[in-house]
mmCIF file of N, CA and C in Angstrom:
data_model
loop_
_atom_site.group_PDB
_atom_site.id
_atom_site.type_symbol
_atom_site.label_atom_id
_atom_site.label_comp_id
_atom_site.label_asym_id
_atom_site.label_seq_id
_atom_site.Cartn_x
_atom_site.Cartn_y
_atom_site.Cartn_z
ATOM 1 N N MET A 23 0.849 -1.178 0.000
ATOM 2 C CA MET A 23 0.000 0.000 0.000
ATOM 3 C C MET A 23 0.887 1.230 0.000
ATOM 4 N N PRO A 24 0.931 1.977 -1.089
ATOM 5 C CA PRO A 24 1.782 3.163 -1.155
ATOM 6 C C PRO A 24 1.277 4.271 -0.248
ATOM 7 N N THR A 25 2.190 5.012 0.325
ATOM 8 C CA THR A 25 1.828 6.127 1.191
ATOM 9 C C THR A 25 2.138 7.429 0.471
ATOM 10 N N ALA A 26 1.135 8.291 0.360
ATOM 11 C CA ALA A 26 1.337 9.603 -0.251
ATOM 12 C C ALA A 26 2.128 10.480 0.710
ATOM 13 N N ALA A 27 2.831 11.462 0.161
ATOM 14 C CA ALA A 27 3.534 12.428 0.997
ATOM 15 C C ALA A 27 2.490 13.214 1.778
ATOM 16 N N LEU A 28 2.702 13.364 3.061
ATOM 17 C CA LEU A 28 1.732 14.055 3.898
ATOM 18 C C LEU A 28 2.468 15.025 4.799
ATOM 19 N N SER A 29 2.102 16.281 4.708
ATOM 20 C CA SER A 29 2.638 17.322 5.567
ATOM 21 C C SER A 29 1.597 17.584 6.648
ATOM 22 N N ILE A 30 1.973 17.442 7.915
ATOM 23 C CA ILE A 30 1.017 17.567 9.023
ATOM 24 C C ILE A 30 1.362 18.785 9.861
ATOM 25 N N ALA A 31 0.338 19.598 10.141
ATOM 26 C CA ALA A 31 0.509 20.812 10.944
ATOM 27 C C ALA A 31 -0.827 21.145 11.599
ATOM 28 N N PRO A 32 -0.804 21.974 12.638
ATOM 29 C CA PRO A 32 -2.062 22.428 13.230
ATOM 30 C C PRO A 32 -2.898 23.216 12.221
ATOM 31 N N ILE A 33 -4.189 23.178 12.397
ATOM 32 C CA ILE A 33 -5.119 23.879 11.513
ATOM 33 C C ILE A 33 -4.869 25.388 11.564
ATOM 34 N N ALA A 34 -5.046 26.036 10.435
ATOM 35 C CA ALA A 34 -4.977 27.502 10.343
ATOM 36 C C ALA A 34 -6.391 28.041 10.163
ATOM 37 N N ASP A 35 -6.580 29.320 10.434
ATOM 38 C CA ASP A 35 -7.903 29.934 10.282
ATOM 39 C C ASP A 35 -8.483 29.676 8.897
ATOM 40 N N SER A 36 -7.661 29.771 7.884
ATOM 41 C CA SER A 36 -8.135 29.619 6.506
ATOM 42 C C SER A 36 -8.505 28.179 6.157
ATOM 43 N N ASP A 37 -8.208 27.225 7.034
ATOM 44 C CA ASP A 37 -8.488 25.811 6.769
ATOM 45 C C ASP A 37 -9.863 25.357 7.251
ATOM 46 N N VAL A 38 -10.519 26.121 8.117
ATOM 47 C CA VAL A 38 -11.719 25.647 8.798
ATOM 48 C C VAL A 38 -12.797 25.176 7.829
ATOM 49 N N ALA A 39 -13.139 25.958 6.837
ATOM 50 C CA ALA A 39 -14.212 25.574 5.907
ATOM 51 C C ALA A 39 -13.856 24.293 5.156
ATOM 52 N N ASP A 40 -12.607 24.148 4.722
ATOM 53 C CA ASP A 40 -12.186 22.947 4.007
ATOM 54 C C ASP A 40 -12.239 21.713 4.907
ATOM 55 N N VAL A 41 -11.882 21.890 6.168
ATOM 56 C CA VAL A 41 -11.930 20.770 7.111
ATOM 57 C C VAL A 41 -13.372 20.326 7.330
ATOM 58 N N VAL A 42 -14.286 21.258 7.497
ATOM 59 C CA VAL A 42 -15.696 20.900 7.682
ATOM 60 C C VAL A 42 -16.215 20.140 6.456
ATOM 61 N N VAL A 43 -15.857 20.578 5.267
ATOM 62 C CA VAL A 43 -16.268 19.883 4.041
ATOM 63 C C VAL A 43 -15.712 18.459 4.027
ATOM 64 N N LEU A 44 -14.450 18.292 4.427
ATOM 65 C CA LEU A 44 -13.851 16.957 4.484
ATOM 66 C C LEU A 44 -14.602 16.074 5.470
ATOM 67 N N TRP A 45 -14.894 16.596 6.657
ATOM 68 C CA TRP A 45 -15.621 15.812 7.656
ATOM 69 C C TRP A 45 -16.993 15.397 7.138
ATOM 70 N N GLN A 46 -17.655 16.299 6.435
ATOM 71 C CA GLN A 46 -18.955 15.954 5.863
ATOM 72 C C GLN A 46 -18.810 14.865 4.804
ATOM 73 N N ALA A 47 -17.791 14.951 3.965
ATOM 74 C CA ALA A 47 -17.553 13.940 2.927
ATOM 75 C C ALA A 47 -17.254 12.577 3.535
ATOM 76 N N CYS A 48 -16.684 12.574 4.743
ATOM 77 C CA CYS A 48 -16.346 11.320 5.422
ATOM 78 C C CYS A 48 -17.470 10.834 6.335
ATOM 79 N N GLY A 49 -18.565 11.575 6.411
ATOM 80 C CA GLY A 49 -19.692 11.159 7.250
ATOM 81 C C GLY A 49 -19.445 11.310 8.737
ATOM 82 N N LEU A 50 -18.587 12.237 9.128
ATOM 83 C CA LEU A 50 -18.250 12.402 10.545
ATOM 84 C C LEU A 50 -19.143 13.388 11.287
ATOM 85 N N THR A 51 -19.819 14.256 10.585
ATOM 86 C CA THR A 51 -20.613 15.272 11.276
ATOM 87 C C THR A 51 -21.961 14.693 11.683
ATOM 88 N N ARG A 52 -22.506 15.248 12.752
ATOM 89 C CA ARG A 52 -23.813 14.857 13.259
ATOM 90 C C ARG A 52 -24.615 16.117 13.538
ATOM 91 N N PRO A 53 -25.938 16.054 13.406
ATOM 92 C CA PRO A 53 -26.761 17.258 13.589
ATOM 93 C C PRO A 53 -26.598 17.913 14.965
ATOM 94 N N TRP A 54 -26.272 17.162 15.969
ATOM 95 C CA TRP A 54 -26.174 17.702 17.322
ATOM 96 C C TRP A 54 -24.797 18.291 17.635
ATOM 97 N N ASN A 55 -23.842 18.180 16.718
ATOM 98 C CA ASN A 55 -22.514 18.766 16.903
ATOM 99 C C ASN A 55 -22.229 19.760 15.785
ATOM 100 N N ASP A 56 -21.887 20.971 16.147
ATOM 101 C CA ASP A 56 -21.500 21.988 15.176
ATOM 102 C C ASP A 56 -19.999 21.834 14.930
ATOM 103 N N PRO A 57 -19.598 21.377 13.751
ATOM 104 C CA PRO A 57 -18.174 21.135 13.523
ATOM 105 C C PRO A 57 -17.307 22.380 13.664
ATOM 106 N N SER A 58 -17.799 23.536 13.258
ATOM 107 C CA SER A 58 -17.012 24.766 13.411
ATOM 108 C C SER A 58 -16.803 25.101 14.881
ATOM 109 N N ALA A 59 -17.822 24.870 15.704
ATOM 110 C CA ALA A 59 -17.691 25.098 17.144
ATOM 111 C C ALA A 59 -16.724 24.091 17.764
ATOM 112 N N ASP A 60 -16.757 22.841 17.289
ATOM 113 C CA ASP A 60 -15.815 21.831 17.785
ATOM 114 C C ASP A 60 -14.380 22.237 17.458
ATOM 115 N N ILE A 61 -14.170 22.760 16.260
ATOM 116 C CA ILE A 61 -12.839 23.214 15.863
ATOM 117 C C ILE A 61 -12.392 24.374 16.750
ATOM 118 N N ALA A 62 -13.264 25.339 16.961
ATOM 119 C CA ALA A 62 -12.924 26.494 17.802
ATOM 120 C C ALA A 62 -12.574 26.054 19.219
ATOM 121 N N LEU A 63 -13.332 25.124 19.762
ATOM 122 C CA LEU A 63 -13.072 24.640 21.116
ATOM 123 C C LEU A 63 -11.708 23.946 21.192
ATOM 124 N N ALA A 64 -11.386 23.137 20.202
ATOM 125 C CA ALA A 64 -10.102 22.430 20.197
ATOM 126 C C ALA A 64 -8.928 23.393 20.092
ATOM 127 N N ARG A 65 -9.145 24.529 19.467
ATOM 128 C CA ARG A 65 -8.052 25.492 19.254
ATOM 129 C C ARG A 65 -7.863 26.441 20.432
ATOM 130 N N ARG A 66 -8.738 26.377 21.431
ATOM 131 C CA ARG A 66 -8.718 27.340 22.521
ATOM 132 C C ARG A 66 -7.554 27.230 23.489
ATOM 133 N N GLY A 67 -7.065 26.031 23.721
ATOM 134 C CA GLY A 67 -6.056 25.890 24.758
ATOM 135 C C GLY A 67 -4.932 24.964 24.372
ATOM 136 N N PRO A 68 -3.958 24.837 25.258
ATOM 137 C CA PRO A 68 -2.770 24.038 24.950
ATOM 138 C C PRO A 68 -2.980 22.529 25.062
ATOM 139 N N ASN A 69 -4.115 22.089 25.592
ATOM 140 C CA ASN A 69 -4.341 20.659 25.782
ATOM 141 C C ASN A 69 -5.074 20.003 24.632
ATOM 142 N N SER A 70 -5.207 20.702 23.523
ATOM 143 C CA SER A 70 -5.868 20.098 22.365
ATOM 144 C C SER A 70 -5.360 20.759 21.089
ATOM 145 N N ALA A 71 -5.565 20.033 19.993
ATOM 146 C CA ALA A 71 -5.133 20.543 18.685
ATOM 147 C C ALA A 71 -5.928 19.836 17.605
ATOM 148 N N LEU A 72 -6.037 20.477 16.482
ATOM 149 C CA LEU A 72 -6.592 19.838 15.297
ATOM 150 C C LEU A 72 -5.472 19.807 14.270
ATOM 151 N N LEU A 73 -5.025 18.600 13.961
ATOM 152 C CA LEU A 73 -3.947 18.416 13.000
ATOM 153 C C LEU A 73 -4.539 18.166 11.624
ATOM 154 N N VAL A 74 -3.980 18.823 10.634
ATOM 155 C CA VAL A 74 -4.416 18.609 9.253
ATOM 156 C C VAL A 74 -3.245 18.045 8.460
ATOM 157 N N GLY A 75 -3.573 17.100 7.592
ATOM 158 C CA GLY A 75 -2.578 16.504 6.717
ATOM 159 C C GLY A 75 -2.806 16.989 5.301
ATOM 160 N N ARG A 76 -1.752 17.485 4.697
ATOM 161 C CA ARG A 76 -1.841 17.997 3.328
ATOM 162 C C ARG A 76 -0.997 17.140 2.392
ATOM 163 N N ASP A 77 -1.562 16.885 1.224
ATOM 164 C CA ASP A 77 -0.850 16.220 0.138
ATOM 165 C C ASP A 77 -0.825 17.225 -1.007
ATOM 166 N N ALA A 78 0.357 17.625 -1.419
ATOM 167 C CA ALA A 78 0.523 18.641 -2.470
ATOM 168 C C ALA A 78 -0.246 19.923 -2.117
ATOM 169 N N GLY A 79 -0.246 20.279 -0.819
ATOM 170 C CA GLY A 79 -0.879 21.511 -0.364
ATOM 171 C C GLY A 79 -2.371 21.429 -0.112
ATOM 172 N N VAL A 80 -3.005 20.302 -0.440
ATOM 173 C CA VAL A 80 -4.447 20.135 -0.276
ATOM 174 C C VAL A 80 -4.730 19.317 0.976
ATOM 175 N N ILE A 81 -5.685 19.778 1.801
ATOM 176 C CA ILE A 81 -6.046 19.042 3.015
ATOM 177 C C ILE A 81 -6.754 17.748 2.615
ATOM 178 N N VAL A 82 -6.156 16.622 3.014
ATOM 179 C CA VAL A 82 -6.727 15.313 2.689
ATOM 180 C C VAL A 82 -6.972 14.471 3.939
ATOM 181 N N ALA A 83 -6.533 14.962 5.111
ATOM 182 C CA ALA A 83 -6.699 14.179 6.340
ATOM 183 C C ALA A 83 -6.705 15.105 7.550
ATOM 184 N N THR A 84 -7.374 14.645 8.615
ATOM 185 C CA THR A 84 -7.402 15.401 9.869
ATOM 186 C C THR A 84 -7.423 14.443 11.052
ATOM 187 N N ALA A 85 -7.096 14.978 12.211
ATOM 188 C CA ALA A 85 -7.290 14.297 13.484
ATOM 189 C C ALA A 85 -7.312 15.367 14.570
ATOM 190 N N MET A 86 -8.349 15.335 15.410
ATOM 191 C CA MET A 86 -8.445 16.240 16.545
ATOM 192 C C MET A 86 -7.961 15.467 17.770
ATOM 193 N N VAL A 87 -7.054 16.057 18.520
ATOM 194 C CA VAL A 87 -6.478 15.388 19.682
ATOM 195 C C VAL A 87 -6.544 16.309 20.890
ATOM 196 N N GLY A 88 -6.729 15.712 22.061
ATOM 197 C CA GLY A 88 -6.742 16.481 23.296
ATOM 198 C C GLY A 88 -6.476 15.566 24.471
ATOM 199 N N HIS A 89 -6.261 16.166 25.631
ATOM 200 C CA HIS A 89 -6.012 15.352 26.821
ATOM 201 C C HIS A 89 -6.402 16.104 28.081
ATOM 202 N N ASP A 90 -6.571 15.310 29.157
ATOM 203 C CA ASP A 90 -6.876 15.879 30.464
ATOM 204 C C ASP A 90 -5.671 15.771 31.399
ATOM 205 N N GLY A 91 -4.515 15.429 30.845
ATOM 206 C CA GLY A 91 -3.310 15.252 31.633
ATOM 207 C C GLY A 91 -3.030 13.795 31.939
ATOM 208 N N HIS A 92 -4.026 12.947 31.832
ATOM 209 C CA HIS A 92 -3.863 11.520 32.097
ATOM 210 C C HIS A 92 -4.223 10.674 30.885
ATOM 211 N N ARG A 93 -5.351 11.002 30.276
ATOM 212 C CA ARG A 93 -5.804 10.260 29.102
ATOM 213 C C ARG A 93 -5.948 11.206 27.920
ATOM 214 N N GLY A 94 -5.503 10.723 26.783
ATOM 215 C CA GLY A 94 -5.696 11.461 25.550
ATOM 216 C C GLY A 94 -6.916 10.926 24.820
ATOM 217 N N TRP A 95 -7.493 11.773 24.010
ATOM 218 C CA TRP A 95 -8.648 11.408 23.198
ATOM 219 C C TRP A 95 -8.415 11.880 21.776
ATOM 220 N N VAL A 96 -8.943 11.153 20.832
ATOM 221 C CA VAL A 96 -8.855 11.548 19.435
ATOM 222 C C VAL A 96 -10.254 11.520 18.831
ATOM 223 N N TYR A 97 -10.515 12.511 17.993
ATOM 224 C CA TYR A 97 -11.804 12.656 17.321
ATOM 225 C C TYR A 97 -11.557 13.095 15.883
ATOM 226 N N TYR A 98 -12.584 13.007 15.076
ATOM 227 C CA TYR A 98 -12.555 13.540 13.711
ATOM 228 C C TYR A 98 -11.329 13.066 12.916
ATOM 229 N N VAL A 99 -11.008 11.788 13.049
ATOM 230 C CA VAL A 99 -9.964 11.225 12.190
ATOM 231 C C VAL A 99 -10.620 11.022 10.826
ATOM 232 N N ALA A 100 -10.118 11.732 9.840
ATOM 233 C CA ALA A 100 -10.742 11.718 8.519
ATOM 234 C C ALA A 100 -9.674 11.631 7.439
ATOM 235 N N VAL A 101 -9.985 10.866 6.414
ATOM 236 C CA VAL A 101 -9.158 10.833 5.211
ATOM 237 C C VAL A 101 -10.102 10.971 4.029
ATOM 238 N N ASP A 102 -9.800 11.920 3.164
ATOM 239 C CA ASP A 102 -10.606 12.137 1.968
ATOM 240 C C ASP A 102 -10.854 10.793 1.291
ATOM 241 N N PRO A 103 -12.124 10.474 0.982
ATOM 242 C CA PRO A 103 -12.426 9.180 0.359
ATOM 243 C C PRO A 103 -11.587 8.888 -0.892
ATOM 244 N N ALA A 104 -11.208 9.904 -1.644
ATOM 245 C CA ALA A 104 -10.385 9.697 -2.846
ATOM 246 C C ALA A 104 -8.934 9.353 -2.505
ATOM 247 N N HIS A 105 -8.536 9.523 -1.241
ATOM 248 C CA HIS A 105 -7.158 9.263 -0.823
ATOM 249 C C HIS A 105 -7.052 8.108 0.169
ATOM 250 N N GLN A 106 -8.151 7.414 0.422
ATOM 251 C CA GLN A 106 -8.106 6.308 1.375
ATOM 252 C C GLN A 106 -7.338 5.130 0.783
ATOM 253 N N GLY A 107 -6.806 4.295 1.665
ATOM 254 C CA GLY A 107 -6.049 3.134 1.233
ATOM 255 C C GLY A 107 -4.584 3.409 0.953
ATOM 256 N N LYS A 108 -4.127 4.603 1.310
ATOM 257 C CA LYS A 108 -2.728 4.987 1.065
ATOM 258 C C LYS A 108 -1.917 5.106 2.353
ATOM 259 N N GLY A 109 -2.513 4.755 3.487
ATOM 260 C CA GLY A 109 -1.803 4.843 4.757
ATOM 261 C C GLY A 109 -1.905 6.186 5.445
ATOM 262 N N LEU A 110 -2.759 7.083 4.930
ATOM 263 C CA LEU A 110 -2.849 8.424 5.524
ATOM 264 C C LEU A 110 -3.480 8.395 6.910
ATOM 265 N N GLY A 111 -4.454 7.526 7.123
ATOM 266 C CA GLY A 111 -5.062 7.394 8.449
ATOM 267 C C GLY A 111 -4.033 6.932 9.469
ATOM 268 N N ARG A 112 -3.206 5.980 9.072
ATOM 269 C CA ARG A 112 -2.136 5.496 9.953
ATOM 270 C C ARG A 112 -1.151 6.619 10.267
ATOM 271 N N THR A 113 -0.836 7.412 9.260
ATOM 272 C CA THR A 113 0.085 8.533 9.457
ATOM 273 C C THR A 113 -0.517 9.553 10.425
ATOM 274 N N MET A 114 -1.796 9.852 10.268
ATOM 275 C CA MET A 114 -2.445 10.810 11.174
ATOM 276 C C MET A 114 -2.477 10.273 12.601
ATOM 277 N N MET A 115 -2.790 8.993 12.765
ATOM 278 C CA MET A 115 -2.824 8.419 14.111
ATOM 279 C C MET A 115 -1.430 8.403 14.738
ATOM 280 N N ALA A 116 -0.397 8.142 13.959
ATOM 281 C CA ALA A 116 0.970 8.201 14.488
ATOM 282 C C ALA A 116 1.297 9.624 14.950
ATOM 283 N N SER A 117 0.830 10.622 14.219
ATOM 284 C CA SER A 117 1.056 12.019 14.610
ATOM 285 C C SER A 117 0.327 12.357 15.902
ATOM 286 N N VAL A 118 -0.893 11.851 16.043
ATOM 287 C CA VAL A 118 -1.669 12.062 17.273
ATOM 288 C C VAL A 118 -0.941 11.421 18.455
ATOM 289 N N GLU A 119 -0.483 10.188 18.275
ATOM 290 C CA GLU A 119 0.224 9.496 19.353
ATOM 291 C C GLU A 119 1.502 10.246 19.725
ATOM 292 N N ASP A 120 2.231 10.737 18.736
ATOM 293 C CA ASP A 120 3.440 11.524 19.001
ATOM 294 C C ASP A 120 3.104 12.804 19.764
ATOM 295 N N TRP A 121 2.006 13.478 19.372
ATOM 296 C CA TRP A 121 1.577 14.711 20.034
ATOM 297 C C TRP A 121 1.300 14.441 21.509
ATOM 298 N N LEU A 122 0.617 13.329 21.790
ATOM 299 C CA LEU A 122 0.299 12.990 23.182
ATOM 300 C C LEU A 122 1.545 12.579 23.965
ATOM 301 N N ARG A 123 2.416 11.812 23.338
ATOM 302 C CA ARG A 123 3.670 11.430 24.020
ATOM 303 C C ARG A 123 4.468 12.682 24.398
ATOM 304 N N ALA A 124 4.534 13.639 23.486
ATOM 305 C CA ALA A 124 5.266 14.883 23.758
ATOM 306 C C ALA A 124 4.655 15.651 24.930
ATOM 307 N N ALA A 125 3.347 15.471 25.139
ATOM 308 C CA ALA A 125 2.661 16.127 26.257
ATOM 309 C C ALA A 125 2.749 15.296 27.536
ATOM 310 N N GLY A 126 3.374 14.120 27.470
ATOM 311 C CA GLY A 126 3.524 13.267 28.648
ATOM 312 C C GLY A 126 2.276 12.471 28.992
ATOM 313 N N VAL A 127 1.398 12.296 28.042
ATOM 314 C CA VAL A 127 0.145 11.580 28.281
ATOM 315 C C VAL A 127 0.351 10.086 27.999
ATOM 316 N N PRO A 128 0.047 9.211 28.984
ATOM 317 C CA PRO A 128 0.378 7.795 28.834
ATOM 318 C C PRO A 128 -0.641 6.918 28.104
ATOM 319 N N LYS A 129 -1.857 7.409 27.880
ATOM 320 C CA LYS A 129 -2.895 6.545 27.312
ATOM 321 C C LYS A 129 -3.753 7.323 26.333
ATOM 322 N N LEU A 130 -4.107 6.676 25.226
ATOM 323 C CA LEU A 130 -4.997 7.273 24.219
ATOM 324 C C LEU A 130 -6.278 6.458 24.143
ATOM 325 N N GLN A 131 -7.391 7.150 24.145
ATOM 326 C CA GLN A 131 -8.698 6.512 24.022
ATOM 327 C C GLN A 131 -9.447 7.160 22.872
ATOM 328 N N LEU A 132 -10.379 6.419 22.307
ATOM 329 C CA LEU A 132 -11.211 6.964 21.249
ATOM 330 C C LEU A 132 -12.543 6.252 21.254
ATOM 331 N N LEU A 133 -13.508 6.875 20.621
ATOM 332 C CA LEU A 133 -14.852 6.321 20.532
ATOM 333 C C LEU A 133 -15.143 5.951 19.089
ATOM 334 N N VAL A 134 -15.779 4.802 18.888
ATOM 335 C CA VAL A 134 -16.208 4.362 17.574
ATOM 336 C C VAL A 134 -17.670 3.962 17.702
ATOM 337 N N ARG A 135 -18.505 4.471 16.814
ATOM 338 C CA ARG A 135 -19.910 4.072 16.837
ATOM 339 C C ARG A 135 -20.015 2.575 16.576
ATOM 340 N N ARG A 136 -20.903 1.905 17.289
ATOM 341 C CA ARG A 136 -21.041 0.447 17.193
ATOM 342 C C ARG A 136 -21.241 -0.029 15.760
ATOM 343 N N GLU A 137 -21.954 0.756 14.957
ATOM 344 C CA GLU A 137 -22.250 0.329 13.588
ATOM 345 C C GLU A 137 -21.096 0.557 12.613
ATOM 346 N N ASN A 138 -20.009 1.167 13.081
ATOM 347 C CA ASN A 138 -18.904 1.500 12.192
ATOM 348 C C ASN A 138 -17.807 0.430 12.253
ATOM 349 N N ALA A 139 -18.097 -0.722 11.659
ATOM 350 C CA ALA A 139 -17.153 -1.849 11.686
ATOM 351 C C ALA A 139 -15.847 -1.513 10.975
ATOM 352 N N LYS A 140 -15.913 -0.716 9.919
ATOM 353 C CA LYS A 140 -14.704 -0.358 9.167
ATOM 354 C C LYS A 140 -13.737 0.430 10.055
ATOM 355 N N ALA A 141 -14.252 1.421 10.787
ATOM 356 C CA ALA A 141 -13.389 2.211 11.674
ATOM 357 C C ALA A 141 -12.845 1.344 12.805
ATOM 358 N N SER A 142 -13.693 0.495 13.362
ATOM 359 C CA SER A 142 -13.242 -0.382 14.437
ATOM 360 C C SER A 142 -12.104 -1.288 13.966
ATOM 361 N N ALA A 143 -12.248 -1.857 12.786
ATOM 362 C CA ALA A 143 -11.190 -2.716 12.237
ATOM 363 C C ALA A 143 -9.903 -1.927 12.005
ATOM 364 N N PHE A 144 -10.035 -0.684 11.530
ATOM 365 C CA PHE A 144 -8.861 0.165 11.315
ATOM 366 C C PHE A 144 -8.101 0.365 12.619
ATOM 367 N N TYR A 145 -8.804 0.770 13.677
ATOM 368 C CA TYR A 145 -8.126 1.025 14.945
ATOM 369 C C TYR A 145 -7.548 -0.253 15.539
ATOM 370 N N GLN A 146 -8.250 -1.350 15.404
ATOM 371 C CA GLN A 146 -7.711 -2.614 15.895
ATOM 372 C C GLN A 146 -6.432 -2.992 15.147
ATOM 373 N N SER A 147 -6.354 -2.662 13.858
ATOM 374 C CA SER A 147 -5.139 -2.957 13.089
ATOM 375 C C SER A 147 -3.948 -2.133 13.579
ATOM 376 N N LEU A 148 -4.224 -1.049 14.299
ATOM 377 C CA LEU A 148 -3.170 -0.204 14.870
ATOM 378 C C LEU A 148 -2.833 -0.589 16.308
ATOM 379 N N GLY A 149 -3.482 -1.647 16.816
ATOM 380 C CA GLY A 149 -3.195 -2.113 18.168
ATOM 381 C C GLY A 149 -4.164 -1.644 19.236
ATOM 382 N N TYR A 150 -5.228 -0.957 18.854
ATOM 383 C CA TYR A 150 -6.228 -0.521 19.832
ATOM 384 C C TYR A 150 -7.143 -1.692 20.156
ATOM 385 N N GLU A 151 -7.560 -1.761 21.413
ATOM 386 C CA GLU A 151 -8.421 -2.844 21.868
ATOM 387 C C GLU A 151 -9.706 -2.271 22.445
ATOM 388 N N GLU A 152 -10.770 -3.040 22.323
ATOM 389 C CA GLU A 152 -12.039 -2.613 22.907
ATOM 390 C C GLU A 152 -11.914 -2.609 24.421
ATOM 391 N N SER A 153 -12.344 -1.530 25.023
ATOM 392 C CA SER A 153 -12.273 -1.360 26.469
ATOM 393 C C SER A 153 -13.424 -2.078 27.155
ATOM 394 N N THR A 154 -13.202 -2.443 28.393
ATOM 395 C CA THR A 154 -14.283 -3.041 29.179
ATOM 396 C C THR A 154 -15.117 -1.969 29.874
ATOM 397 N N SER A 155 -14.717 -0.718 29.762
ATOM 398 C CA SER A 155 -15.461 0.379 30.382
ATOM 399 C C SER A 155 -16.727 0.678 29.588
ATOM 400 N N VAL A 156 -17.709 1.216 30.272
ATOM 401 C CA VAL A 156 -18.941 1.652 29.636
ATOM 402 C C VAL A 156 -18.943 3.168 29.627
ATOM 403 N N MET A 157 -19.238 3.751 28.473
ATOM 404 C CA MET A 157 -19.280 5.199 28.386
ATOM 405 C C MET A 157 -20.685 5.681 28.733
ATOM 406 N N LEU A 158 -20.771 6.650 29.598
ATOM 407 C CA LEU A 158 -22.029 7.303 29.943
ATOM 408 C C LEU A 158 -21.930 8.746 29.496
ATOM 409 N N SER A 159 -23.057 9.349 29.148
ATOM 410 C CA SER A 159 -23.014 10.745 28.719
ATOM 411 C C SER A 159 -24.261 11.485 29.175
ATOM 412 N N LYS A 160 -24.137 12.809 29.200
ATOM 413 C CA LYS A 160 -25.244 13.681 29.572
ATOM 414 C C LYS A 160 -24.995 15.042 28.946
ATOM 415 N N TRP A 161 -25.988 15.581 28.244
ATOM 416 C CA TRP A 161 -25.881 16.932 27.703
ATOM 417 C C TRP A 161 -26.077 17.912 28.852
ATOM 418 N N LEU A 162 -25.136 18.787 29.058
ATOM 419 C CA LEU A 162 -25.218 19.750 30.156
ATOM 420 C C LEU A 162 -26.072 20.958 29.812
ATOM 421 N N ASP A 163 -26.464 21.087 28.544
ATOM 422 C CA ASP A 163 -27.312 22.213 28.156
ATOM 423 C C ASP A 163 -28.790 21.819 28.088
ATOM 424 N N GLY A 164 -29.143 20.638 28.598
ATOM 425 C CA GLY A 164 -30.548 20.228 28.678
ATOM 426 C C GLY A 164 -31.087 19.504 27.468
ATOM 427 N N ARG A 165 -30.271 19.283 26.440
ATOM 428 C CA ARG A 165 -30.744 18.576 25.256
ATOM 429 C C ARG A 165 -31.155 17.150 25.596
ATOM 430 N N ASP A 166 -32.024 16.593 24.762
ATOM 431 C CA ASP A 166 -32.369 15.177 24.883
ATOM 432 C C ASP A 166 -31.164 14.333 24.511
ATOM 433 N N PRO A 167 -31.089 13.117 25.027
ATOM 434 C CA PRO A 167 -29.972 12.227 24.648
ATOM 435 C C PRO A 167 -29.939 12.034 23.140
ATOM 436 N N THR A 168 -28.728 11.877 22.604
ATOM 437 C CA THR A 168 -28.562 11.649 21.166
ATOM 438 C C THR A 168 -28.613 10.145 20.900
ATOM 439 N N PRO A 169 -28.986 9.795 19.682
ATOM 440 C CA PRO A 169 -29.064 8.366 19.357
ATOM 441 C C PRO A 169 -27.701 7.699 19.351
#
């Protein structure tokens, strides 16, 4: 599987619209999450970042990473459908892991929707294992639970 050249850097202001389009093309957005607001929140402090991967100057991959000092989390791992199968997802995940190691964070966790067997298989191929923990959630703004 050939790997395209990928330049990885934090998102710039001018990248936001292109990143949202990529996430939509990859089926990552949900009606209850505003992707632009998620990007703004990730960019607010030193404990999170949105990394973008460029091939020939064009954004083709992303990964949002953050941590609480003990556990790291990754979200919005996306590879343009026209560029999948080239190892770009693996490259983005390696960058996320490096970012967390540099911050001294010992563990990375991520969430995969139960119906997304393709994503689950991808992460398992990178050495991730299904946790025995159960995730609980609650909207703090009073919204109804999401499906």
